[in-house]
XYZ file of C-alpha atoms in Angstrom:
153
model
C -40.449 4.255 53.336
C -37.603 5.840 51.372
C -38.902 4.312 48.145
C -42.276 6.006 48.665
C -40.542 9.285 49.395
C -38.555 8.980 46.155
C -41.717 8.370 44.169
C -43.320 11.430 45.759
C -40.297 13.555 44.862
C -40.392 12.260 41.286
C -44.118 12.985 41.105
C -43.551 16.498 42.469
C -40.806 17.126 39.887
C -43.084 15.801 37.132
C -46.007 18.002 38.168
C -43.876 21.115 38.527
C -42.403 20.830 35.041
C -43.392 23.880 33.032
C -44.859 21.997 30.092
C -47.205 19.944 32.306
C -48.546 23.072 33.972
C -48.888 24.806 30.586
C -50.795 21.809 29.259
C -53.134 21.801 32.269
C -53.842 25.507 31.838
C -54.480 24.903 28.133
C -56.960 22.122 28.854
C -58.851 24.243 31.397
C -58.968 27.274 29.104
C -59.938 25.034 26.184
C -62.878 23.640 28.165
C -64.070 27.123 29.061
C -63.590 28.289 25.466
C -65.597 25.323 24.216
C -68.511 26.333 26.456
C -68.378 29.879 25.107
C -68.393 28.699 21.497
C -71.207 26.218 22.173
C -73.260 29.014 23.725
C -72.480 31.277 20.764
C -73.715 28.620 18.351
C -76.750 27.426 20.343
C -77.918 30.738 21.794
C -77.030 33.263 19.090
C -76.194 31.799 15.686
C -78.720 28.961 15.481
C -81.696 31.156 16.528
C -80.609 33.758 13.949
C -80.297 31.034 11.334
C -83.697 29.719 12.417
C -85.221 33.191 12.002
C -83.747 33.477 8.513
C -85.127 30.044 7.583
C -88.636 30.851 8.804
C -88.425 29.934 12.486
C -86.844 26.515 12.038
C -85.466 24.937 15.221
C -82.435 22.889 14.274
C -82.760 20.766 17.434
C -85.882 19.222 15.939
C -84.430 18.458 12.501
C -84.439 14.683 12.241
C -85.325 11.769 10.047
C -87.532 9.326 11.960
C -86.605 5.739 11.122
C -89.215 4.211 13.406
C -91.717 6.234 15.450
C -92.107 5.926 19.192
C -94.569 3.279 20.365
C -96.999 4.422 23.071
C -99.506 2.500 25.164
C -103.140 3.501 25.727
C -102.160 5.901 28.527
C -99.694 7.731 26.265
C -96.590 6.329 27.975
C -93.702 5.621 25.628
C -93.065 1.883 25.438
C -90.407 2.060 22.758
C -88.484 5.258 21.948
C -88.292 6.464 18.392
C -85.230 5.765 16.301
C -84.191 8.908 14.461
C -81.233 10.471 12.695
C -80.903 13.861 14.392
C -79.074 15.801 11.715
C -80.008 19.192 13.234
C -77.797 18.535 16.257
C -75.109 17.279 13.900
C -75.251 20.595 12.003
C -74.869 22.475 15.294
C -71.823 20.386 16.182
C -70.286 21.039 12.761
C -70.812 24.765 13.295
C -69.201 24.479 16.764
C -66.216 22.723 15.219
C -65.813 25.289 12.438
C -65.940 28.224 14.852
C -63.472 26.617 17.273
C -61.197 25.697 14.369
C -61.299 29.240 12.973
C -60.573 30.760 16.393
C -57.657 28.387 16.961
C -56.313 29.112 13.465
C -56.347 32.867 14.034
C -54.874 32.578 17.546
C -52.028 30.353 16.314
C -51.462 32.694 13.371
C -51.274 35.704 15.740
C -48.840 33.930 18.080
C -46.655 32.918 15.114
C -46.669 36.495 13.805
C -45.690 37.919 17.199
C -42.995 35.276 17.597
C -41.643 36.076 14.127
C -41.524 39.806 14.908
C -39.700 39.206 18.189
C -37.222 36.889 16.482
C -36.694 39.473 13.707
C -36.053 42.246 16.273
C -33.523 40.063 18.098
C -31.760 39.318 14.811
C -31.592 43.065 14.109
C -30.059 43.683 17.531
C -27.509 40.926 16.975
C -26.707 42.165 13.457
C -26.212 45.791 14.543
C -22.524 46.702 14.596
C -21.122 46.849 18.057
C -20.020 50.285 19.210
C -16.432 50.982 20.138
C -15.205 49.466 23.363
C -14.173 51.571 26.332
C -10.516 50.927 25.569
C -10.951 52.076 21.958
C -12.662 55.290 23.095
C -9.928 56.004 25.635
C -7.237 55.385 23.017
C -9.022 57.761 20.625
C -9.242 60.464 23.315
C -5.552 59.965 24.095
C -4.644 60.321 20.430
C -6.762 63.487 20.092
C -5.150 65.005 23.191
C -1.678 64.172 21.833
C -2.545 65.712 18.480
C -3.903 68.827 20.197
C -0.795 69.078 22.379
C 1.490 68.660 19.355
C -0.446 71.399 17.529
C -0.049 73.767 20.505
C 3.690 72.999 20.741
C 4.147 73.653 17.024
C 2.733 77.169 17.372
């Protein structure tokens, strides 16, 4: 029983580590982001590209290696063998958009991190002001000098 409890505690510690949770959040957000980019490519960019190319539907772009074989009733007996390069082009476009987005996000995070690091270095490099003891000693010396000046009159 105690061995099982130890394993559960180890598992709990493993799951609650910050980097594991960060990774899980990243995977979930990445999946959602992938759906958005796929929709952008399939629903917006490819139809626009199709309109520019005269109504071409990239889903149908293929090279048929062997056509489908049908029986007398029109049922497919053997499916066609085809190289579907239209879908491949869509996937390349997906990849390029995701890659560009990731590049710019990483670049932005690096820039922000660099600025924060630079600001911290400025704060560390700034000369420290006088300590409380130094200020009190300076006030004391000024009061003594003022008192000596009054006594000299």
